CSV table of C-alpha atoms in Angstrom, one decimal:
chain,number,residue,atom,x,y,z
A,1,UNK,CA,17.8,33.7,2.4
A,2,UNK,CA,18.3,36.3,0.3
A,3,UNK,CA,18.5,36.2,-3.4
A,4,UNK,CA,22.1,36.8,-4.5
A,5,UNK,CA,23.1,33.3,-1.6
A,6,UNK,CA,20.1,31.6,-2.7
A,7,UNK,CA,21.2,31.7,-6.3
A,8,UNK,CA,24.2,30.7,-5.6
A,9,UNK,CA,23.0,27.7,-3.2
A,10,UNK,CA,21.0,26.8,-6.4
A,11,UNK,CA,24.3,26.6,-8.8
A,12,UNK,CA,25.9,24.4,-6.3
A,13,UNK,CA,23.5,22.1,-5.8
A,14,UNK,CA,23.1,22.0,-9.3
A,15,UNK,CA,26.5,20.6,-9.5
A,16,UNK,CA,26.3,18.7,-6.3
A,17,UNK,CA,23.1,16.6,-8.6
A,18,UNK,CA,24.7,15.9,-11.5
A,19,UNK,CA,28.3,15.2,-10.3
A,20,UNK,CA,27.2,13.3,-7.2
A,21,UNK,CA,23.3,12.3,-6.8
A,22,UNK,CA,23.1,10.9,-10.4
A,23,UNK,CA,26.8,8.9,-10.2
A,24,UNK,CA,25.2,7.6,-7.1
A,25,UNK,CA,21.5,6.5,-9.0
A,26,UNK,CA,22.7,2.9,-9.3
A,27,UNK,CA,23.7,2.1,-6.0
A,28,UNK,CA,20.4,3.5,-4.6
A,29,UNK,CA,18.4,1.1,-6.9
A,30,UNK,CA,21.1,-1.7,-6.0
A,31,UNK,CA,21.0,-1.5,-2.3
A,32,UNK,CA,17.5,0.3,-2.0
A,33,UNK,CA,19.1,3.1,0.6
A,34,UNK,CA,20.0,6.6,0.1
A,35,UNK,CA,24.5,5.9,0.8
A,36,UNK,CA,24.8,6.8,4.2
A,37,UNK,CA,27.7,9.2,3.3
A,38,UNK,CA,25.8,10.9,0.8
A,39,UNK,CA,22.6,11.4,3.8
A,40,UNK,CA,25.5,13.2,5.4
A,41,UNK,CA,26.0,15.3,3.1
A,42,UNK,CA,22.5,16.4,2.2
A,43,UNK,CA,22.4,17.3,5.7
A,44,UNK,CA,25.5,19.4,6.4
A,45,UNK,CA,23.8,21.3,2.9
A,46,UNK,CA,21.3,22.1,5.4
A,47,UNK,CA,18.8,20.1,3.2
A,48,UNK,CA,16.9,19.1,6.2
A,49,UNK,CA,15.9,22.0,7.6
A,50,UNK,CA,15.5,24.0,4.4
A,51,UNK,CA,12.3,26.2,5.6
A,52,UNK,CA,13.2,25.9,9.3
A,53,UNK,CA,13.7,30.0,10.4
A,54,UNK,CA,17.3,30.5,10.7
A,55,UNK,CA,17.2,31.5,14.6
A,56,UNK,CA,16.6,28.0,14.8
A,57,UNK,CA,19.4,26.3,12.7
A,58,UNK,CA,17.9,26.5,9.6
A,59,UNK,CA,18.0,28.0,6.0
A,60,UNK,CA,14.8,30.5,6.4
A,61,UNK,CA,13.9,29.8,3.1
A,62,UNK,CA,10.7,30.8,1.5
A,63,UNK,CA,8.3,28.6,-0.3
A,64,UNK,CA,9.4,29.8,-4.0
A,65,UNK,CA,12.9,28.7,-2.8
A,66,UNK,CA,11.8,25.7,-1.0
A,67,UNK,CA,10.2,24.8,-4.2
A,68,UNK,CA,13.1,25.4,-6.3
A,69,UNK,CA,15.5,23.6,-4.6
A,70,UNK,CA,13.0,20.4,-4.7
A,71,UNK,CA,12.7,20.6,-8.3
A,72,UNK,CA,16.5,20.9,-8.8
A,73,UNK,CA,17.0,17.9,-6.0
A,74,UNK,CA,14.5,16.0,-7.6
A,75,UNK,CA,16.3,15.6,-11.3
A,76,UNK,CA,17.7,13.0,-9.7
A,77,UNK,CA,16.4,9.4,-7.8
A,78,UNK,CA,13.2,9.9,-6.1
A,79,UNK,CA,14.9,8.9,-2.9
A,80,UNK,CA,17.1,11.7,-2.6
A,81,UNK,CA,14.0,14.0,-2.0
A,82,UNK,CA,12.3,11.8,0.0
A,83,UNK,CA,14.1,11.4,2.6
A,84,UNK,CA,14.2,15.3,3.4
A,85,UNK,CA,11.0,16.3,2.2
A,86,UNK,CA,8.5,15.4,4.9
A,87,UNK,CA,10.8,17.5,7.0
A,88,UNK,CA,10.3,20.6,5.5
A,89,UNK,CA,7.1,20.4,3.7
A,90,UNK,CA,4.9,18.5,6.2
A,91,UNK,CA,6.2,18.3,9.6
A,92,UNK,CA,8.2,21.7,9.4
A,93,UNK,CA,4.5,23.5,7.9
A,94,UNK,CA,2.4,21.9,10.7
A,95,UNK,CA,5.2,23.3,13.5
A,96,UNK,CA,5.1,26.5,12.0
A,97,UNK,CA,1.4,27.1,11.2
A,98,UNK,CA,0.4,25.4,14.8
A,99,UNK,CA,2.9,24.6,17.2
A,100,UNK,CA,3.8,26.2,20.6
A,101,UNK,CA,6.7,28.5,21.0
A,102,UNK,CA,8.3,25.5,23.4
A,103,UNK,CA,7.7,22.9,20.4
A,104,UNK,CA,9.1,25.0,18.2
A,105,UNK,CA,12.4,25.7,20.2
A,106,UNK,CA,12.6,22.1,21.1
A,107,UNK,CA,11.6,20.3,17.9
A,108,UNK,CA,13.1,22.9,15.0
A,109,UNK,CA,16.7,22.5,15.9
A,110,UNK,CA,16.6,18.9,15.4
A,111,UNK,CA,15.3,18.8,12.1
A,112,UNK,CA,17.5,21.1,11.0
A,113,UNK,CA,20.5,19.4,12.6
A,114,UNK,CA,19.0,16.1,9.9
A,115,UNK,CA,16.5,14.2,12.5
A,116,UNK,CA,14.0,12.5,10.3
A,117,UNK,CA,10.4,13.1,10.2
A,118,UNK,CA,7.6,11.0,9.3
A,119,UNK,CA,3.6,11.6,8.7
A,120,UNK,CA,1.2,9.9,10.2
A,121,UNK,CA,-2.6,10.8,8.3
A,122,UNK,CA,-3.4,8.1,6.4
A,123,UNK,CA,-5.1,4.6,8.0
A,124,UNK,CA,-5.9,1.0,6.4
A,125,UNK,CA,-9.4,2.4,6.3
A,126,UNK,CA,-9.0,6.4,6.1
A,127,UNK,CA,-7.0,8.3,3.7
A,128,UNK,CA,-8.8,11.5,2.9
A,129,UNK,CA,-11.7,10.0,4.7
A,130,UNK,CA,-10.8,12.1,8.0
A,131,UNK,CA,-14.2,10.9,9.9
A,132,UNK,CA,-13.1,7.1,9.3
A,133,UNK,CA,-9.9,7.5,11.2
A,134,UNK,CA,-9.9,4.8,14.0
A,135,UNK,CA,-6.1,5.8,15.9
A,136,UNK,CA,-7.6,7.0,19.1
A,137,UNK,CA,-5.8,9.3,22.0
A,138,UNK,CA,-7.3,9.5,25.1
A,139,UNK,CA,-6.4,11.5,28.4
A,140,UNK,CA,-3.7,9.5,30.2
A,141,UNK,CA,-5.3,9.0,33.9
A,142,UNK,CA,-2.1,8.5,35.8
A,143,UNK,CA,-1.1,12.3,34.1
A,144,UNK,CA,-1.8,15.3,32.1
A,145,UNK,CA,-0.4,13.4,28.9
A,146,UNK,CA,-2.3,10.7,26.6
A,147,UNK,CA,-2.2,7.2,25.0
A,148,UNK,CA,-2.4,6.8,21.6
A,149,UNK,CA,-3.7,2.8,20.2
A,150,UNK,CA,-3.9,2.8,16.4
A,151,UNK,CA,-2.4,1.9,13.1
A,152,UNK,CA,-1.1,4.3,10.2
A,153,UNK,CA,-0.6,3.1,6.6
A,154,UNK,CA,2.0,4.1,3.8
A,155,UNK,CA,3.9,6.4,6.3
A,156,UNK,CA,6.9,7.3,4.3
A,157,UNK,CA,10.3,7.1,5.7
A,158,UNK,CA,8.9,5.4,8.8
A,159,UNK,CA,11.7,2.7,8.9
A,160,UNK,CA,14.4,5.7,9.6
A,161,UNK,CA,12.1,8.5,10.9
A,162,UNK,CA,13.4,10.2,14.6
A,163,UNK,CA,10.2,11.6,15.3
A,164,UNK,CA,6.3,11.4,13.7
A,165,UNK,CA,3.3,13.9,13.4
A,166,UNK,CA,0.4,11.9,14.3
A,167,UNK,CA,-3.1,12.3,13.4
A,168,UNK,CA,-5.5,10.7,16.0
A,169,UNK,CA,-9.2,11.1,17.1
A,170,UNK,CA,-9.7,12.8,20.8
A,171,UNK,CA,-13.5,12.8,20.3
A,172,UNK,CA,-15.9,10.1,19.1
A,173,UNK,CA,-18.0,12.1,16.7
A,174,UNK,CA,-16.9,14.4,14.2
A,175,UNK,CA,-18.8,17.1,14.9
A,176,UNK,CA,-18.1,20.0,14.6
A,177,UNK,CA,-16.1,19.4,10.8
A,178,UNK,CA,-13.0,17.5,11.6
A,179,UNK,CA,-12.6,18.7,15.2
A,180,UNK,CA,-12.5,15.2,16.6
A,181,UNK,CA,-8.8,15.0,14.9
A,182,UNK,CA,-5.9,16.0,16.8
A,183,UNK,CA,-2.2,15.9,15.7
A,184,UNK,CA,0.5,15.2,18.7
A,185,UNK,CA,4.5,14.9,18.3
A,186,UNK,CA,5.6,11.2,18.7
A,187,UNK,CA,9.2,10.0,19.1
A,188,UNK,CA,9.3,7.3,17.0
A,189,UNK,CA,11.8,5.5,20.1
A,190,UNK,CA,8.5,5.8,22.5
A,191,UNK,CA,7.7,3.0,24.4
A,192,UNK,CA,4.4,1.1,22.1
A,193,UNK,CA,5.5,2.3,19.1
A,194,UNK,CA,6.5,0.0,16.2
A,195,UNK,CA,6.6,0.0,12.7
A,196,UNK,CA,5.9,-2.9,10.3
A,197,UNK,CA,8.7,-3.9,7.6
A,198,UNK,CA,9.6,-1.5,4.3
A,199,UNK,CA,6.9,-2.5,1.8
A,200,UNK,CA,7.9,-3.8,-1.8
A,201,UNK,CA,6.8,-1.0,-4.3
A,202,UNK,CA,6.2,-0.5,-8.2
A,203,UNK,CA,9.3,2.3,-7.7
A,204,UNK,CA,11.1,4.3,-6.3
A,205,UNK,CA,13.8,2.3,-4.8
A,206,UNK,CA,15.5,4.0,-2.2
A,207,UNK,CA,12.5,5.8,-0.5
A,208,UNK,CA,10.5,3.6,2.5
A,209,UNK,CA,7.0,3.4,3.2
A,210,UNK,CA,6.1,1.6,6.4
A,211,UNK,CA,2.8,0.4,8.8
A,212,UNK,CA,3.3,2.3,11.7
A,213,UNK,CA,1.5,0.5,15.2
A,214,UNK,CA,0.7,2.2,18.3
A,215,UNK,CA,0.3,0.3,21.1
A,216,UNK,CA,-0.8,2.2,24.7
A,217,UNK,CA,1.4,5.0,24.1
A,218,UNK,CA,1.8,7.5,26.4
A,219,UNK,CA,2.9,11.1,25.5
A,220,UNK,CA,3.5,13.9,27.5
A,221,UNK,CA,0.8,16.9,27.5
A,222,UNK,CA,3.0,19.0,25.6
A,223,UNK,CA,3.2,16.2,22.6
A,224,UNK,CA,-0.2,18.1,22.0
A,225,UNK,CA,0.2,19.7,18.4
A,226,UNK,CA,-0.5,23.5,19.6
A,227,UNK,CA,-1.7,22.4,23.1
A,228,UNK,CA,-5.3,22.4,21.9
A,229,UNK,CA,-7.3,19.0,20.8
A,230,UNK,CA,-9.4,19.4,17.4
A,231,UNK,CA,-6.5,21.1,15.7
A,232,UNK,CA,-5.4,18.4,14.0
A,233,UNK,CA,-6.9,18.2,10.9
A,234,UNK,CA,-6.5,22.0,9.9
A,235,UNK,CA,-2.9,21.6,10.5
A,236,UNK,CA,-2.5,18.6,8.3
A,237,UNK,CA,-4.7,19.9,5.5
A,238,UNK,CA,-2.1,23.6,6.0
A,239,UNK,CA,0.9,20.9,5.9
A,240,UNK,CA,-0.6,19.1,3.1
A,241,UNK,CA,-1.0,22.3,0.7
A,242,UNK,CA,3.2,22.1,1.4
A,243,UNK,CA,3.1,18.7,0.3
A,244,UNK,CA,1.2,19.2,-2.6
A,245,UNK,CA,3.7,21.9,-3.9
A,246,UNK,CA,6.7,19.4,-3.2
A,247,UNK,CA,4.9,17.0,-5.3
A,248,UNK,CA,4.6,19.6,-7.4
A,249,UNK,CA,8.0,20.4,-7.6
A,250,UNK,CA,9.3,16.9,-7.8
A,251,UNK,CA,7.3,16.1,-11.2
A,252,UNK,CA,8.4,18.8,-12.3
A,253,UNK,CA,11.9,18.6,-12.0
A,254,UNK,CA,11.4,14.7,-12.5
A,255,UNK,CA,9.7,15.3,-15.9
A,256,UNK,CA,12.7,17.5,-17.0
A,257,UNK,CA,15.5,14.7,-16.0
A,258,UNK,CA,12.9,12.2,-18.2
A,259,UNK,CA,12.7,14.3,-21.3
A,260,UNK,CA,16.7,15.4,-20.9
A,261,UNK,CA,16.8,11.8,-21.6
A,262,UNK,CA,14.7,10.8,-24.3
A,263,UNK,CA,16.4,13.9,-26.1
A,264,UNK,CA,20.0,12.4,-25.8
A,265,UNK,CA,18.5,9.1,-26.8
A,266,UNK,CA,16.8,10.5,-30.0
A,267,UNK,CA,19.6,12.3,-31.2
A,268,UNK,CA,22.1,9.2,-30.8
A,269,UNK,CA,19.3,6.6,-31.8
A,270,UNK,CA,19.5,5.4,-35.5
A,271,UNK,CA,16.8,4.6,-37.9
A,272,UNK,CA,16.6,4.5,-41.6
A,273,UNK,CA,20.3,5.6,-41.9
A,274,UNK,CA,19.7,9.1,-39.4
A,275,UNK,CA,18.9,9.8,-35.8
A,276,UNK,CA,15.2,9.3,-35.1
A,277,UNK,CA,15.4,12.9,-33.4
A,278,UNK,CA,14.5,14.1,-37.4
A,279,UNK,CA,11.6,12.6,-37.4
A,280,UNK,CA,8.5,14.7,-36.9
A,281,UNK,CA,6.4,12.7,-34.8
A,282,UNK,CA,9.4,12.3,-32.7
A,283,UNK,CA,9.8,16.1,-32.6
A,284,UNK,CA,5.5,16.2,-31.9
A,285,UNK,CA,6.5,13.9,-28.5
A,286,UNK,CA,9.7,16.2,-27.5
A,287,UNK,CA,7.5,20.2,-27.9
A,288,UNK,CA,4.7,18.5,-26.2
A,289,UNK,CA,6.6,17.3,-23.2
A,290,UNK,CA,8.6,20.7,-22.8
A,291,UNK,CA,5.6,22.5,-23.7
A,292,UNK,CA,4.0,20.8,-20.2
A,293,UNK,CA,6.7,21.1,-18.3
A,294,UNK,CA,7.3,24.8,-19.0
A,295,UNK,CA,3.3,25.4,-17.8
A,296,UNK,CA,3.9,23.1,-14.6
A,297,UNK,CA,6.9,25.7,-13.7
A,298,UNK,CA,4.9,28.8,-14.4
A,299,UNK,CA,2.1,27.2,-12.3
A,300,UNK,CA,5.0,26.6,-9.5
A,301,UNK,CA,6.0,30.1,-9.5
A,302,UNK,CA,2.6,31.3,-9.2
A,303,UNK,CA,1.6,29.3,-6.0
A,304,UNK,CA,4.8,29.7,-4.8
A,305,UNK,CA,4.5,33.6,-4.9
A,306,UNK,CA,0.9,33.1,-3.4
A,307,UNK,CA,2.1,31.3,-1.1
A,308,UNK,CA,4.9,33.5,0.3
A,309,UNK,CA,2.0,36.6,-0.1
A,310,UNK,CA,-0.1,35.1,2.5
A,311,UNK,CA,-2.8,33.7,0.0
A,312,UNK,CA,-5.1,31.2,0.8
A,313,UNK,CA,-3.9,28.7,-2.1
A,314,UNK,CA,-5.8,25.3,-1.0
A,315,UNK,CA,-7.4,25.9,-4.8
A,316,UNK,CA,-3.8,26.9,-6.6
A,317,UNK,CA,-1.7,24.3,-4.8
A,318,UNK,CA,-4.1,21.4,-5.2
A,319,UNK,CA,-4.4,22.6,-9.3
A,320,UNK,CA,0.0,22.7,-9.5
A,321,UNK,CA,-0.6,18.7,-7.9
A,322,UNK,CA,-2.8,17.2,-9.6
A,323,UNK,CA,-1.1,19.0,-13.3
A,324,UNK,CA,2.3,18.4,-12.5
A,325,UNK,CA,2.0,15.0,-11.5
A,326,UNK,CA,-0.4,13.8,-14.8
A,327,UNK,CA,2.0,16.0,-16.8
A,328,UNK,CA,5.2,13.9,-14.9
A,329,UNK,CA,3.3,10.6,-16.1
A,330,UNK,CA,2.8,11.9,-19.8
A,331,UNK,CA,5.8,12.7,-20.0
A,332,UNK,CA,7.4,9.9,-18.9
A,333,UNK,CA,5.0,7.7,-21.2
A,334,UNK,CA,6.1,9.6,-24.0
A,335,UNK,CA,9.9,9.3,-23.0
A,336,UNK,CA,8.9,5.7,-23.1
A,337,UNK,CA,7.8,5.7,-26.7
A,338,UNK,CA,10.5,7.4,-28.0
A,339,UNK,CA,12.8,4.8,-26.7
A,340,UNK,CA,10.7,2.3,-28.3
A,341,UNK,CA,11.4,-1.5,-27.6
A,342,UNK,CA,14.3,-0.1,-25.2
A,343,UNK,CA,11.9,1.7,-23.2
A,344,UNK,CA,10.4,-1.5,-22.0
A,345,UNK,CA,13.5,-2.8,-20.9
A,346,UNK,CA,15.1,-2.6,-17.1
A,347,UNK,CA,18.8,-1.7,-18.8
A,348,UNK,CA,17.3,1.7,-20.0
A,349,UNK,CA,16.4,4.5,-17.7
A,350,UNK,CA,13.0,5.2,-19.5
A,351,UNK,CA,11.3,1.8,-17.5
A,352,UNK,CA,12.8,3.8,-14.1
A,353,UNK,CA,11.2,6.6,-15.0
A,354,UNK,CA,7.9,5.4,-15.8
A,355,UNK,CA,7.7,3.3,-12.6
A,356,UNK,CA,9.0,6.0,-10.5
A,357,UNK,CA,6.6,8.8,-11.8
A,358,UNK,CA,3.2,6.7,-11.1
A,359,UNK,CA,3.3,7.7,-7.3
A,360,UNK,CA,3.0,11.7,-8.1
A,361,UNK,CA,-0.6,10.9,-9.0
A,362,UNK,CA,-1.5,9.5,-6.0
A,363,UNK,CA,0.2,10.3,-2.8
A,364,UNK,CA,-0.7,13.8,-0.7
A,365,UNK,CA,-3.9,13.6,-2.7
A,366,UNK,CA,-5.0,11.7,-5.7
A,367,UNK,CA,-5.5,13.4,-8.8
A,368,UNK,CA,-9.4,13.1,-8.1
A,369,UNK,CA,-9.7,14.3,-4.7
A,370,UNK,CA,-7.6,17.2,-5.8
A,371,UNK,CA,-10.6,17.6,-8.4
A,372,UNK,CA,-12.9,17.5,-5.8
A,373,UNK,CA,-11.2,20.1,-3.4
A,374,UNK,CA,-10.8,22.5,-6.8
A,375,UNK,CA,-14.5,21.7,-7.4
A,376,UNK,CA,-15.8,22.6,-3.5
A,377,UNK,CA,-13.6,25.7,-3.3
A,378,UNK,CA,-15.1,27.2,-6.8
A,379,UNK,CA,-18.4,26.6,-5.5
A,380,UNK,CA,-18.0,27.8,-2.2
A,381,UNK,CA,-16.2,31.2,-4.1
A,382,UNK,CA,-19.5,31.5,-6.5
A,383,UNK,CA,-22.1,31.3,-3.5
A,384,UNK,CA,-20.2,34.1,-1.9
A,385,UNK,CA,-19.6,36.3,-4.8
């Protein structure tokens, strides 16, 4: 998309936040549900298929926009992101960096016409663990598909999702690195596959994270992510830098909507006959929350640009993670403080916030294997220099 539309994409669904998403906030948390008419409406904005190429239905855009428009989306209820987001910055990323030209023409309309995705990595025993993954595919005998038997953990939007990107082993050992992980294209409406009940979480009310079973079931050959077993794991670690940066994004913009608030609240909060916004160690809490914010959106346009360059950014997208997200949670502490004794309570927003902002840390990558990966890839960099 180019700049001038883009721009003006952003003004709208500026407007389209705070005159629609955030009026809509309470009845999200009420309900736990995005409002079905509002779903609609994210996906006639073409929020769906954002980064889908536009021969294809979607909006074309690039990562910097991409990333911009999740920030912007993501002032408001975590939910409202959610729901989109493994579309175009999981599902959407493996498709593009490893699908077939007939997956691609087959799957990319329909999620940009608003099908659902989910993500299927992460087991009750494996997370980043890749070599304990237990789902197994093997060759169908009666064809040239395969049946997947397994279980995936914390899938998000697994109650709702049309179609999931599932991780399974197609080799016993995992040698060489990760090549016994393939990723194949499941319709969630296949025959064997189930998924478990939405589980009760600390926040983020509105956004579904489910068990999803397989039991014997068979996909055709082409299901095959790319058409090649041992695949799977490069494509998912490529998907998850995507993640990452929505993550990213989302704490950001997240962070932004928490500190709008505690400025509104310090300015109309009394103490000692004037607002407690005069107070200096009130002021100390304020810088140092824009102060982080304003460094996790400089780190966001650098990736991003890195990104759209052709960079290898598993360093620069795992660093924009694991910052934005422990910036999103001191933020939101502080946010917390400066609301005092109001903070704590369920009536105020700044107990939302807090709750809602403890996932960035931990999901498409803990803060410490983030550390980890950083760590690896500067060594790896040094012995080669």
């Amino acid at each position: 998309m180019d700049s001038e539309t883009f721009d003006q994409f952003i003004d709208q669904l500026e407007r389209y936040v705070r005159e629609r998403l955030l009026p809509a906030e309470k009845e999200v948390i009420a309900n736990d549900r995005v409002p079905e008419d509002i779903l609609s409406e994210m996906k006639d904005m073409g929020l769906f298929g954002l980064t889908v190429p536009e021969d294809y239905g979607g909006a074309g855009l690039n990562t910097r926009q991409y990333a911009q428009v999740v920030r912007t989306i993501a002032y408001a209820a975590p939910a409202f992101r959610s729901i989109f987001s493994i579309n175009v910055g999981m599902f959407n990323s493996a498709i593009k960096n490893g699908g077939t030209d007939e997956q691609k023409a087959e799957w990319w309309p329909r999620i940009a016409a608003g099908e659902v995705a989910c993500f299927g990595l992460t087991e009750p025993g494996s997370g980043s663990d890749s070599a304990a993954m237990q789902t197994f595919a093997k060759p169908d005998p009666d064809g040239n598909g395969w049946i997947l038997n397994g279980t995936k953990r914390y899938i998000t939007n697994a109650p709702h999702a049309d179609v999931g990107l599932i991780m399974a082993r197609t080799e016993k050992d995992a040698l060489p690195k990760n090549a016994h992980v393939s990723a194949f294209i499941v319709p969630m409406d296949t025959p064997g596959v189930s998924v478990g009940s939405a589980d009760e979480k600390m926040g983020q009310a509105g956004s579904h994270v489910a068990d999803v079973m397989l039991d014997d079931v068979h996909v055709p050959g082409d299901a095959l992510l790319g058409g090649e077993t041992g695949q799977g794991f490069r494509f998912a670690m490529q998907s998850l830098d995507n993640g990452r940066i929505s993550v990213g994004a989302a704490s950001t913009g997240y962070a932004r909507r928490a500190l709008d608030s505690a400025l509104k609240y310090a300015n109309e909060r009394q103490a000692f006959g004037e607002p407690i916004a005069n107070f200096q160690l009130i002021q100390q809490m304020l810088a140092e929350s824009w102060t982080e914010i304003y460094a996790a959106e400089a780190m966001m346009a650098d990736v991003t640009a890195r990104v759209d360059r052709g960079e290898d950014t598993i360093k620069h997208a795992a660093a924009f993670k694991a910052f934005a997200s422990e910036m999103c949670g001191r933020v939101v502490d502080r946010v917390v403080q400066i609301y005092g004794g109001a903070g704590y309570l369920a009536e105020y927003d700044a107990e939302r916030f807090f709750r809602d902002a403890r996932i960035y840390r931990i999901y498409e990558g803990t803060t410490q294997i983030l550390q980890l990966q950083i760590a690896k890839r500067m060594l790896r960099e040094y012995a080669n220099m």
